Tab-separated table of C-alpha atoms in Angstrom:
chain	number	residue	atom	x	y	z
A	28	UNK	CA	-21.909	-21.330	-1.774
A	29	UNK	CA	-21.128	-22.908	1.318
A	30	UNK	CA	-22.684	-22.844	4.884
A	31	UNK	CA	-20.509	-21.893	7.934
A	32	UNK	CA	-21.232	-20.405	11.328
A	33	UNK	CA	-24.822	-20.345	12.227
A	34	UNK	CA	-25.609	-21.830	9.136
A	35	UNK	CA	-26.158	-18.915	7.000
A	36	UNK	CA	-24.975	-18.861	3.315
A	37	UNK	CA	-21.403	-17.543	2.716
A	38	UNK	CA	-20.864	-16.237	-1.483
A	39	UNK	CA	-17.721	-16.986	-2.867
A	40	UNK	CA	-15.235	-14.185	-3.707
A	41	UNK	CA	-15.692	-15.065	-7.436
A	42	UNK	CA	-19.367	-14.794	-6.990
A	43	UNK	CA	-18.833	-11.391	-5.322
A	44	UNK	CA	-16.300	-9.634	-7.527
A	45	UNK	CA	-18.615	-10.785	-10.308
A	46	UNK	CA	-21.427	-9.309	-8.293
A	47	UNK	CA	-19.588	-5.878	-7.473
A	48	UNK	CA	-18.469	-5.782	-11.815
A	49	UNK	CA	-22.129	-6.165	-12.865
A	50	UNK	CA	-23.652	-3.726	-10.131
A	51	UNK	CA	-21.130	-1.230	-10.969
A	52	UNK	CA	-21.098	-1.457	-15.214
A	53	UNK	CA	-25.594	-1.984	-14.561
A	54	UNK	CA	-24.914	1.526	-12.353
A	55	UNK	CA	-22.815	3.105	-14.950
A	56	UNK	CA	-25.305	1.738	-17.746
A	57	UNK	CA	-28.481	3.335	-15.524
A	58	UNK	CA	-27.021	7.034	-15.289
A	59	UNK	CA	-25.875	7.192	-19.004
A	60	UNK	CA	-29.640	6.152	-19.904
A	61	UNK	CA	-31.002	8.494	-17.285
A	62	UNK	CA	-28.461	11.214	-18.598
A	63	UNK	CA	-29.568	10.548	-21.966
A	64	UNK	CA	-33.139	10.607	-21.490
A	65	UNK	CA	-33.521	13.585	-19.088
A	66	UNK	CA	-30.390	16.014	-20.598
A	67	UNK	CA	-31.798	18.228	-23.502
A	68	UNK	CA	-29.918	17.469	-26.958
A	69	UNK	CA	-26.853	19.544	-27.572
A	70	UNK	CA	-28.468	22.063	-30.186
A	71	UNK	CA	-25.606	23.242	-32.554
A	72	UNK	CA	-25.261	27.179	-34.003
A	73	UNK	CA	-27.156	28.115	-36.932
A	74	UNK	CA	-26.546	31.260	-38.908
A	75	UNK	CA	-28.843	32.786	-41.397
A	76	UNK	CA	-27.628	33.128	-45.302
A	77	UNK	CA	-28.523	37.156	-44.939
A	78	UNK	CA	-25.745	37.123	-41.711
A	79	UNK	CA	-23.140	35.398	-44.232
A	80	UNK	CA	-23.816	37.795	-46.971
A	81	UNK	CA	-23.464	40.494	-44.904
A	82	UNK	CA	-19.733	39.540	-43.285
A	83	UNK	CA	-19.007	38.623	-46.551
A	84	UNK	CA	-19.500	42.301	-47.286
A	85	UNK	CA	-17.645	43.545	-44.535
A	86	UNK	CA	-20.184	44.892	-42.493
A	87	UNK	CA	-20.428	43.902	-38.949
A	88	UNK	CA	-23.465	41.072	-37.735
A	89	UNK	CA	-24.833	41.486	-34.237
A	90	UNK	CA	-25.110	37.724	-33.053
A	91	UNK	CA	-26.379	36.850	-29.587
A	92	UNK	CA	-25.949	33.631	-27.566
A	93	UNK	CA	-24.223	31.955	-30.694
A	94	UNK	CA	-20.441	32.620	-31.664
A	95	UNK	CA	-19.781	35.468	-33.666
A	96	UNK	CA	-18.648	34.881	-37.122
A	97	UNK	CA	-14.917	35.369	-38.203
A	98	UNK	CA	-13.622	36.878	-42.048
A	99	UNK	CA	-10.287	35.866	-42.351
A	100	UNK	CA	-8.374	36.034	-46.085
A	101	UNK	CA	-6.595	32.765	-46.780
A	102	UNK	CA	-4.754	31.376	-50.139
A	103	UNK	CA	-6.508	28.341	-50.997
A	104	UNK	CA	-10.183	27.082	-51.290
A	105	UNK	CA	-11.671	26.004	-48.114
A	106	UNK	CA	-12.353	22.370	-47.845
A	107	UNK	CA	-14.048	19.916	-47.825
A	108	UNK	CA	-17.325	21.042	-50.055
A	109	UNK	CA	-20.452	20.272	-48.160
A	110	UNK	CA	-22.353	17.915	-49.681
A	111	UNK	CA	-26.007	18.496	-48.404
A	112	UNK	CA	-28.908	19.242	-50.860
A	113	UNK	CA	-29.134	22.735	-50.005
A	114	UNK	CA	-25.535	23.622	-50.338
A	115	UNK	CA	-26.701	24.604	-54.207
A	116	UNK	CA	-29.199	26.333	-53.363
A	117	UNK	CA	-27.515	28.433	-50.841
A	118	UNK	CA	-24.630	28.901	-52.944
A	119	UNK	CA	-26.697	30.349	-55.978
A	120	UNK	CA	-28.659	32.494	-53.310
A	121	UNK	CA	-25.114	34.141	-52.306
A	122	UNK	CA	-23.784	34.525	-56.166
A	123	UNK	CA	-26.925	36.573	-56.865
A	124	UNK	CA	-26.712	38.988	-53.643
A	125	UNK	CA	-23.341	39.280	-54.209
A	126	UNK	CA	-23.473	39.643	-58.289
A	127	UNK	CA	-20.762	37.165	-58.525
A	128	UNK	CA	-21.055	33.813	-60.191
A	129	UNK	CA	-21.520	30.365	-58.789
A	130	UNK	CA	-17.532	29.136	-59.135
A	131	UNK	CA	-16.462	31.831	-57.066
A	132	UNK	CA	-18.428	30.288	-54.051
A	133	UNK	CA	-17.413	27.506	-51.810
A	134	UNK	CA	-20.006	25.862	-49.275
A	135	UNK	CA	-17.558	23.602	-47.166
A	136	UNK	CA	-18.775	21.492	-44.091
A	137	UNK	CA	-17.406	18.920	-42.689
A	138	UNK	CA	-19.849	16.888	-39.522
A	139	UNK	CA	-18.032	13.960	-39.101
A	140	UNK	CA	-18.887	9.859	-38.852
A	141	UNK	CA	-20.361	11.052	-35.286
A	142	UNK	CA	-22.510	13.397	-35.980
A	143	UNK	CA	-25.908	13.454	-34.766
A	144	UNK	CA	-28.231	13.938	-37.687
A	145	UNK	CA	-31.093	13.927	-35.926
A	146	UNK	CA	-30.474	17.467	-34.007
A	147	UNK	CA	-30.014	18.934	-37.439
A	148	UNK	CA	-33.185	17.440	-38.232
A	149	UNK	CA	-34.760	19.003	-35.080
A	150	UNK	CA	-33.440	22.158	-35.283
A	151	UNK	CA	-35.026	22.423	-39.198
A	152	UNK	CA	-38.025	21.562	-38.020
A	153	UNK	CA	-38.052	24.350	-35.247
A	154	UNK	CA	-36.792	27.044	-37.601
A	155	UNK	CA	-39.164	25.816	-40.470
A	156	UNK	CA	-42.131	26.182	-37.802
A	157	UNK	CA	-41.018	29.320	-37.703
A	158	UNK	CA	-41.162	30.543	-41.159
A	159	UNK	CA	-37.568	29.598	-42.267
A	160	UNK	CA	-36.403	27.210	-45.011
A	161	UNK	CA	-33.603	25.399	-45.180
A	162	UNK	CA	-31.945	27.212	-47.919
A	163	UNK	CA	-31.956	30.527	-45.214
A	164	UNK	CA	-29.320	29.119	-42.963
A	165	UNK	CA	-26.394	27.337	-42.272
A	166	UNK	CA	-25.534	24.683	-39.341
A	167	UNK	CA	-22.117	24.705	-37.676
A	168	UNK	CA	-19.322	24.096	-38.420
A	169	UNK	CA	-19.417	25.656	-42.108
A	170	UNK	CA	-16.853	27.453	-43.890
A	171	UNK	CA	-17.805	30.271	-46.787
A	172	UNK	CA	-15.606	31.138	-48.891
A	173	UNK	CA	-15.506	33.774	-51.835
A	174	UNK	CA	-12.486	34.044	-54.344
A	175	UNK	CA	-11.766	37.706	-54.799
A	176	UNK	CA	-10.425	39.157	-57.952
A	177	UNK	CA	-6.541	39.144	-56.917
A	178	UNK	CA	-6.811	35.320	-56.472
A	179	UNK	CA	-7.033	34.966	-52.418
A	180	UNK	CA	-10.384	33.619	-50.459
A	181	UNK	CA	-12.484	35.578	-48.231
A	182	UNK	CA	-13.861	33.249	-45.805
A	183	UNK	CA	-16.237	32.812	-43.338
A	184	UNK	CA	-17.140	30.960	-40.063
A	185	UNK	CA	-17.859	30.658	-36.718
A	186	UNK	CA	-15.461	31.237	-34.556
A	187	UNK	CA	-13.866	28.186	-32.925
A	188	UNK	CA	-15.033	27.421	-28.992
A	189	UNK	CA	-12.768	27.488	-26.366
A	190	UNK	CA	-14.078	25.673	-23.297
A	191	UNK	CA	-16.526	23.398	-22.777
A	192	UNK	CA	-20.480	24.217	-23.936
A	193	UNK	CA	-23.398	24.536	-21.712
A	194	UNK	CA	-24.155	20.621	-22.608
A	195	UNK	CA	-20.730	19.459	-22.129
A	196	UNK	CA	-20.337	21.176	-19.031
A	197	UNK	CA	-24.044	19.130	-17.888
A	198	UNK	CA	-22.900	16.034	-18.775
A	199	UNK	CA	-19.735	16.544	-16.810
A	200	UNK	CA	-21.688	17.707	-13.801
A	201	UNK	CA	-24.061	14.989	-14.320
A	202	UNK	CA	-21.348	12.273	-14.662
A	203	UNK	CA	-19.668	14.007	-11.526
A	204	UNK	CA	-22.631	13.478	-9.090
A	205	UNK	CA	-23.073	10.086	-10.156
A	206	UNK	CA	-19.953	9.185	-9.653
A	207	UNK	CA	-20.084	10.628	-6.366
A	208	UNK	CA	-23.243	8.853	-5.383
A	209	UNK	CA	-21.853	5.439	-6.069
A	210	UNK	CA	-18.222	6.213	-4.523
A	211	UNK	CA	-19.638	5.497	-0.963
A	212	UNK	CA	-20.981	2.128	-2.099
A	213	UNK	CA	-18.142	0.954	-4.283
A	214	UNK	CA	-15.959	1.812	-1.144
A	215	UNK	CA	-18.134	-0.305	1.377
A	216	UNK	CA	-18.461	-3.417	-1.368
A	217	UNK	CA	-14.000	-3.566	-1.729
A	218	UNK	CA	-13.200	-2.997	2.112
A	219	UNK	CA	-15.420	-5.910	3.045
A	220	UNK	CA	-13.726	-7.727	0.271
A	221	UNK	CA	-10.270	-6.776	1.507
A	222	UNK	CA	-11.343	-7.297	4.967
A	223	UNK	CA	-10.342	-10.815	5.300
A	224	UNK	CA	-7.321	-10.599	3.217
A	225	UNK	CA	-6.058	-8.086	5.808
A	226	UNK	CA	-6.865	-9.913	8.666
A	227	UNK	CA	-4.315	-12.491	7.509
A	228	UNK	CA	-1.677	-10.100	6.904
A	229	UNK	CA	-2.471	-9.181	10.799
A	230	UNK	CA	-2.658	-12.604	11.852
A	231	UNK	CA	0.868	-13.093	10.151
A	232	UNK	CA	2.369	-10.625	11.709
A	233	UNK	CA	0.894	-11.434	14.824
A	234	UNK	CA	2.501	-14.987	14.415
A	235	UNK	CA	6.001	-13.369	14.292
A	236	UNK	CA	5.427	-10.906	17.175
A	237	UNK	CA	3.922	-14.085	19.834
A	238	UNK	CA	4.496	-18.054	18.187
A	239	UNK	CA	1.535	-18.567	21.035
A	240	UNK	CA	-1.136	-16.522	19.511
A	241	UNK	CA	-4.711	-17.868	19.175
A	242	UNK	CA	-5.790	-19.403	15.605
A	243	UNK	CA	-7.502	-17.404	13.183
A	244	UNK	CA	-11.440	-17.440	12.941
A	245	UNK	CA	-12.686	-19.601	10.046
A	246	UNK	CA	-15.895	-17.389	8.621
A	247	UNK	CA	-16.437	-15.920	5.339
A	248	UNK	CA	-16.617	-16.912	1.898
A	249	UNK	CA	-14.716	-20.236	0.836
A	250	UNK	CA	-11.824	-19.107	-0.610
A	251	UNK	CA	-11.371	-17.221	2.701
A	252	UNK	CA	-12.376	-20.408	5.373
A	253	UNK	CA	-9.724	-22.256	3.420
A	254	UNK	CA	-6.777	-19.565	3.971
A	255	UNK	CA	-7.734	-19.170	7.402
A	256	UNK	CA	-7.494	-23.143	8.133
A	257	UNK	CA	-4.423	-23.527	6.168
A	258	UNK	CA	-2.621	-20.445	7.830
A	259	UNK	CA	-3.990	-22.143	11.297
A	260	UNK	CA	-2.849	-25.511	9.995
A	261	UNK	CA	0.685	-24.412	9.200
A	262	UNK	CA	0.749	-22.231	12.723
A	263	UNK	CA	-0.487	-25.172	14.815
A	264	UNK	CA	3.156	-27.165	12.768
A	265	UNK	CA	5.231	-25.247	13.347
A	266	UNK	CA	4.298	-24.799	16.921
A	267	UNK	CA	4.481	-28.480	17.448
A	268	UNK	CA	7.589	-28.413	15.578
A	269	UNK	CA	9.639	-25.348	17.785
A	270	UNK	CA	8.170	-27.874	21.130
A	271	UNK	CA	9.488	-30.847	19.428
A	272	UNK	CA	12.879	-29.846	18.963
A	273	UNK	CA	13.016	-27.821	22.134
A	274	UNK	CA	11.828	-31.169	23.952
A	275	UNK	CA	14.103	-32.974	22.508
A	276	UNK	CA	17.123	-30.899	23.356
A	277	UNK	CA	15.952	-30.428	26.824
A	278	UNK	CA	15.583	-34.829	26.401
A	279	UNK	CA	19.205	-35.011	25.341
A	280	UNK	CA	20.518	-32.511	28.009
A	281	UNK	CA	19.002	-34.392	30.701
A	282	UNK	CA	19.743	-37.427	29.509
A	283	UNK	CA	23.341	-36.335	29.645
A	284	UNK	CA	23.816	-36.031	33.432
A	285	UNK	CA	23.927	-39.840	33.766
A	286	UNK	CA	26.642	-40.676	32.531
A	287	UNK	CA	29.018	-37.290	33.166
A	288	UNK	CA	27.795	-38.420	37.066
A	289	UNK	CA	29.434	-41.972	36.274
A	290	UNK	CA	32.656	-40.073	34.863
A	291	UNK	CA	33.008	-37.826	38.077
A	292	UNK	CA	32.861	-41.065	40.369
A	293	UNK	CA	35.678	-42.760	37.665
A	294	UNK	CA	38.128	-40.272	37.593
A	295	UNK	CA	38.356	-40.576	41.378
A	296	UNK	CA	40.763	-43.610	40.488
A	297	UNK	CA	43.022	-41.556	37.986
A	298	UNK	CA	46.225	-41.306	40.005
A	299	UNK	CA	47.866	-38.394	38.217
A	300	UNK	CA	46.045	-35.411	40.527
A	301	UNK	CA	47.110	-32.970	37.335
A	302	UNK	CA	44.987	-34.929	34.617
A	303	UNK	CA	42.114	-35.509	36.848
A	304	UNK	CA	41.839	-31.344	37.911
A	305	UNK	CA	41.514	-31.245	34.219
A	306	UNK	CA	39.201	-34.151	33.631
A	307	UNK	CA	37.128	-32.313	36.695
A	308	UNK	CA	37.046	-28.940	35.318
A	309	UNK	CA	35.767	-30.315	31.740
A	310	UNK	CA	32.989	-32.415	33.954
A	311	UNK	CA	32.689	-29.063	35.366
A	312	UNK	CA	31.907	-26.935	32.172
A	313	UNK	CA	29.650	-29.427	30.502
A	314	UNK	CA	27.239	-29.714	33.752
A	315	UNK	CA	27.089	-25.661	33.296
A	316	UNK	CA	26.526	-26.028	29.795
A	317	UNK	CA	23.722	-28.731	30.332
A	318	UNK	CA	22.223	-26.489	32.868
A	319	UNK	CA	22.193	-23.889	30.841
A	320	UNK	CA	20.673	-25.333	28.046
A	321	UNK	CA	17.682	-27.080	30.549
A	322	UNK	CA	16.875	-23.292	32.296
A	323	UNK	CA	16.355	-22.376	28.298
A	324	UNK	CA	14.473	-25.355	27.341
A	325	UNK	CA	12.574	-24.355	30.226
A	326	UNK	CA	11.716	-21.073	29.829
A	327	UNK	CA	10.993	-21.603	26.067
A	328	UNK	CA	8.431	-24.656	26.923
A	329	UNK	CA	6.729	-21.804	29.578
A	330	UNK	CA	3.555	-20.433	28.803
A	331	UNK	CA	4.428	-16.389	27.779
A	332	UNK	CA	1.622	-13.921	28.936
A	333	UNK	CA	2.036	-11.026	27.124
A	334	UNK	CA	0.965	-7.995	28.561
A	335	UNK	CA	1.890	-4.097	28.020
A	336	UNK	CA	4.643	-2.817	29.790
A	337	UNK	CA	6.389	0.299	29.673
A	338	UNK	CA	10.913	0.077	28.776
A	339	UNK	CA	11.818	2.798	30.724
A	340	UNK	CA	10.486	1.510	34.021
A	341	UNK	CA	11.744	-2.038	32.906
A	342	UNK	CA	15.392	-0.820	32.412
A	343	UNK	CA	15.563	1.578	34.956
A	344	UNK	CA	14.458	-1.034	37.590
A	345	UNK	CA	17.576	-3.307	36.313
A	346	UNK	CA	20.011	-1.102	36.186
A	347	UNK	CA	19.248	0.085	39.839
A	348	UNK	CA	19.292	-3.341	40.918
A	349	UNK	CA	22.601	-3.815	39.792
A	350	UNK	CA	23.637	-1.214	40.701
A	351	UNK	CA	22.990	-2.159	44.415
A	352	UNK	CA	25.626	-5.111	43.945
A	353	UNK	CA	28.136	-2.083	42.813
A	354	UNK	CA	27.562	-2.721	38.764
A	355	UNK	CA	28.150	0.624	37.319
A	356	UNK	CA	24.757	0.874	35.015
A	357	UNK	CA	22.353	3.891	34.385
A	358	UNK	CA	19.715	4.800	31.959
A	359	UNK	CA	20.670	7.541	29.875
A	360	UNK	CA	18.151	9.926	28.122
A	361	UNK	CA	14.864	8.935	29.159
A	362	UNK	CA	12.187	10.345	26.837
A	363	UNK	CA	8.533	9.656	26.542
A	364	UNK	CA	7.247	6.850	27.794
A	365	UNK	CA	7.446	4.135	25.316
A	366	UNK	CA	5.081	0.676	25.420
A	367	UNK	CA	5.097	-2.659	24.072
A	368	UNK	CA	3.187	-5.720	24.436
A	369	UNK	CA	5.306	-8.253	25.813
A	370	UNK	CA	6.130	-11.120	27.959
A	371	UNK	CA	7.627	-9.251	31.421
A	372	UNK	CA	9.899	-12.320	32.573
A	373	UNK	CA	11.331	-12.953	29.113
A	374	UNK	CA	11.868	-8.944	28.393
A	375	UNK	CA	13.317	-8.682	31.569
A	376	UNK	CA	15.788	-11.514	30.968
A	377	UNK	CA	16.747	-10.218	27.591
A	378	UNK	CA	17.983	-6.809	28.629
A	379	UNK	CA	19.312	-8.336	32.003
A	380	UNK	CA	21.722	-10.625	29.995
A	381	UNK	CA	22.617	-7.557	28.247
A	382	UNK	CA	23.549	-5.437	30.991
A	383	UNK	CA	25.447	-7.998	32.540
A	384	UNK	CA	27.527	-8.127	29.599
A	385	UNK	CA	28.073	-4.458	29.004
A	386	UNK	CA	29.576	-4.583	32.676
A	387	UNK	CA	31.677	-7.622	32.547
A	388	UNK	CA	33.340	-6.922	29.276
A	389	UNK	CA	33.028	-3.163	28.783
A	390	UNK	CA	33.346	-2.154	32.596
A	391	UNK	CA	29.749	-0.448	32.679
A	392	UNK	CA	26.044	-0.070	31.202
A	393	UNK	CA	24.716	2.571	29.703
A	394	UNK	CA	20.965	2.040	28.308
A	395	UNK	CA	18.499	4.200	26.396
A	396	UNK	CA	15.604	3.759	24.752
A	397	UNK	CA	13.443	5.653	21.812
A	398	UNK	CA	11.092	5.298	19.146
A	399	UNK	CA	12.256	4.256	15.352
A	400	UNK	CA	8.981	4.034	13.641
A	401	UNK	CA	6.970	1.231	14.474
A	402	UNK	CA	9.132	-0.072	16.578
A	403	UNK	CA	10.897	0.336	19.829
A	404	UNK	CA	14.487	0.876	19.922
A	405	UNK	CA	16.700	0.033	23.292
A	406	UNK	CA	20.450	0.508	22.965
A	407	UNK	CA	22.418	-0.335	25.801
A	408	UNK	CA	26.249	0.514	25.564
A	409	UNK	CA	29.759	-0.131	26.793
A	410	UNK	CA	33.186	0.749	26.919
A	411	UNK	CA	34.652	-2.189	25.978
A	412	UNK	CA	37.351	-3.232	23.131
A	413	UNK	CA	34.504	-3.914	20.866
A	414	UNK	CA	33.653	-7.005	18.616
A	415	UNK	CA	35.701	-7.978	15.016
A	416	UNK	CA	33.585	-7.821	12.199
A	417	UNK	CA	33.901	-11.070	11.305
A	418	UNK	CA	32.606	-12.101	14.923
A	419	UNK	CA	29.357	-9.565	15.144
A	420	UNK	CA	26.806	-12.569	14.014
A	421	UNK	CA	29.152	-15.997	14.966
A	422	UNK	CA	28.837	-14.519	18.685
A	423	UNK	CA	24.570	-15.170	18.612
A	424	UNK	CA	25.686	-18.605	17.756
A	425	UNK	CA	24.745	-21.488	20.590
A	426	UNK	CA	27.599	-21.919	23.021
A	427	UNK	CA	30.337	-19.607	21.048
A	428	UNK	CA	33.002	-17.824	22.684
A	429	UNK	CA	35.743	-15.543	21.872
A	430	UNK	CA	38.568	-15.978	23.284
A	431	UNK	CA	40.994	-14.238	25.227
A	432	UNK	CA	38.798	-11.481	26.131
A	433	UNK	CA	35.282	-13.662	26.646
A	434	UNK	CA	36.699	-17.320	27.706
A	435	UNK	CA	34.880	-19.384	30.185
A	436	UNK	CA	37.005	-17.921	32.836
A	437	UNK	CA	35.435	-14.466	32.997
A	438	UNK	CA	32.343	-16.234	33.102
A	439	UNK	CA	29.860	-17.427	30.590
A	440	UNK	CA	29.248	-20.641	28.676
A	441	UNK	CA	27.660	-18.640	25.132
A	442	UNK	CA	24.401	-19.406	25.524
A	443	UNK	CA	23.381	-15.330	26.391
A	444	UNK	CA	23.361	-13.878	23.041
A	445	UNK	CA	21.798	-16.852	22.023
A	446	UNK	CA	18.285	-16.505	23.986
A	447	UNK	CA	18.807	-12.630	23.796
A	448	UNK	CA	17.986	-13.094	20.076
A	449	UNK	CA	15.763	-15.608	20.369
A	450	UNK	CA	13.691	-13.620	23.088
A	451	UNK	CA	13.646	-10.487	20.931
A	452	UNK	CA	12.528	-12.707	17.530
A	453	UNK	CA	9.813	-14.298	19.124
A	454	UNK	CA	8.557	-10.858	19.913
A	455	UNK	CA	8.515	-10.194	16.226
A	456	UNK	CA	12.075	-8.057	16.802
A	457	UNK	CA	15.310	-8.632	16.996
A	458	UNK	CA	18.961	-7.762	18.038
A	459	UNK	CA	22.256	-6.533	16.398
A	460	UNK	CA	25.715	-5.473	18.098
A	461	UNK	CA	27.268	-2.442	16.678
A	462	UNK	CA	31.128	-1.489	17.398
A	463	UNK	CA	31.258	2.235	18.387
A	464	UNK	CA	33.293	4.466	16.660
A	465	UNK	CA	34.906	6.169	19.902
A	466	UNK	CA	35.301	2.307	21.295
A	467	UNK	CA	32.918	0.104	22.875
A	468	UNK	CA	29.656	-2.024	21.930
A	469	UNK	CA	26.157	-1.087	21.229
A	470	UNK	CA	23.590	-3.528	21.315
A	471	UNK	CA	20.160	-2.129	19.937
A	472	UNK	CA	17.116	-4.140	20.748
A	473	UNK	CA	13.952	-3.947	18.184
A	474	UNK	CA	11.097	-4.579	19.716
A	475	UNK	CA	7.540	-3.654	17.797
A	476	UNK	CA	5.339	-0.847	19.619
């Protein structure tokens, strides 16, 4: 036990599956005593000697509210011989009604290990108080049987039940409303248990949908407290880990600009004007690619407020903004509005880096988006020559280009892909490029609803 909160005792999950096992078997114990003391005993059939006799004779015995008695002719001896006291007694009672001796008569009964001797016992007693002996009747299941004079057995016995009997069908009814009493509190007891377990699987996935999501509250039993400050521990890591190596790129990019300023002043002095255009131009590229990398350093090390906003309006206000600079770019197939949770200025760089693709390698835009499940789904296509295989996940890749058709001069320094996907994964998404089959390049956007 352990004290958390306002101070108030928290049981261990142990302690409380232990508790919910020994309220439930207690529970199950309580009804089977209750159903035992307040059911009436199953009382079996019991047939008189003088109803035997007579179906042993062929004639036909009126029985009410017990199961009729069945004469069937069989080969062999019924089995096995019962081996109660008044079996003798009843079988010399039937040899002398039926002038036949004793060796033609078989008394067979079998009750079983489980057998409850004491309803026998009560039901003597009741017929005894009314006038009967034991050696007038027979208790079910009994078998009679007489050997006739060409050799086969005449027997007799109930027939068999099909069904369930009035006490069975009270003990299932009985059972049945217990069970449905404790349902209810059996289903109360496991959701609180499961409770915390699935606000971690939340808080997980919360994790991958925003890295900047608020820790976990540590309450609830011990075992519990301890995942939620572990899972808080390792989120609070790896945050400081993603801003430490972010820093530290954005550290080594600035750092960078020093001495690529000392090489532009140096090459001044080179006297062949061809090598130093060349020496300029690589100056040139690696200042882009240092910006670059410093805008994404920044944006990453920005504080993201996520808020719901709605992809239709998003892409639809893009592509008419570029289309006002004479980018050819529409949204195609606009359905039902379709809302995420999501950082706007990160969203709206995502798809604008996409766009601006689709135009300057395919010659236009053309975006949709639609629902896949749980998730949102944006694709936003081109006419382009399309991707190789072998280059669909290198081009994601930090400051990769293909070349001819995407070198540095047609713009670009490879860094777009690059915090496309990184955008869309730290929305708990992602991004893939598919080649169209009529020509051209889809990139889909995941995004969860």
């Amino acid at each position: 036990m352990s004290f958390v909160g306002r101070g108030l005792p928290t049981v261990s999950l142990f302690v409380r599956l232990l508790i919910f096992a020994f309220t439930t078997l207690l529970a199950a114990n309580a009804i089977s005593v209750v159903m035992l003391f307040k059911l009436p005993p199953p009382m079996p059939d019991f047939y008189r000697v003088s109803e035997v006799e007579q179906a042993l004779r062929g004639a036909p015995v009126p029985i009410t509210e017990r199961r009729p008695l069945q004469v069937r002719t069989q080969k062999v001896a019924p089995g096995p011989s019962m081996d109660s006291r008044t079996a003798p007694l009843i079988r010399d009672r039937l040899a002398d009604n039926l002038k036949i001796s004793q060796d033609r008569i078989v008394i067979a009964g079998d009750y079983g290990p489980l057998a409850d001797r004491r309803v026998f016992r009560t039901l003597r007693n009741r017929l005894e108080r009314e006038g009967a002996t034991e050696e007038q009747f027979l208790i079910a299941p009994f078998k009679v049987g007489v050997r006739q004079s060409d050799g086969l057995w005449r027997v007799v016995e109930p027939q068999p039940s099909f069904g369930l009997s009035p006490w069975e069908r009270a003990v299932i009814l009985w059972l049945g409303l217990s069970t449905l009493a404790i349902t209810p509190i059996a289903y109360i007891y496991a959701r609180r248990l499961a409770a915390p377990t699935k606000l971690l699987a939340c808080a997980a996935e919360r994790l991958g949908r925003d890295p900047q999501a608020p820790p976990l509250e540590v309450r609830g039993s011990p075992e519990i407290t301890m995942a939620a400050a572990a899972f808080n521990d390792m989120q609070e890591k790896l945050r400081r880990y993603v801003q430490d190596r972010t820093g530290m790129v954005g550290a080594v990019a600035h750092d960078l600009r020093t001495p690529l300023t000392r090489l532009r002043f140096r090459i001044e002095s080179v006297p062949d004007e061809q090598q130093r255009a060349k020496m300029e131009a690589d100056i040139e590229q690696m200042e882009a690619m240092i910006s670059a990398t410093l805008a994404f350093v920044r944006d990453a090390a920005r504080p993201s407020e996520r808020t719901r906003l709605e992809l239709c309006s998003l892409l639809e206000s893009l592509c008419d903004e570029m289309a006002e600079t004479g980018a050819d770019t529409d949204l195609v197939e606009r359905g039902d509005k379709v809302v995420i949770v999501g950082d706007p200025m990160a969203l709206r760089r995502l798809f604008s880096n996409l766009l601006e693709n689709a135009v300057k390698f395919g010659g236009r835009a053309r975006a949709k988006v639609s629902r896949d499940g749980a998730y949102a789904v944006v694709d936003i296509a081109d006419d382009g020559p399309g991707i190789p295989q072998s280059d669909i996940e290198r081009v994601f890749e930090p400051f990769y280009r293909r070349e001819p058709s995407r070198s540095r001069q047609t713009g670009g320094i490879g860094l777009g892909l690059a915090v496309v996907r990184s955008i869309a994964r730290g929305h708990g998404g992602d991004v893939i490029l598919l080649n169209r089959s009529a020509g051209g390049l889809i990139a889909r956007v995941q995004l969860p609803l």
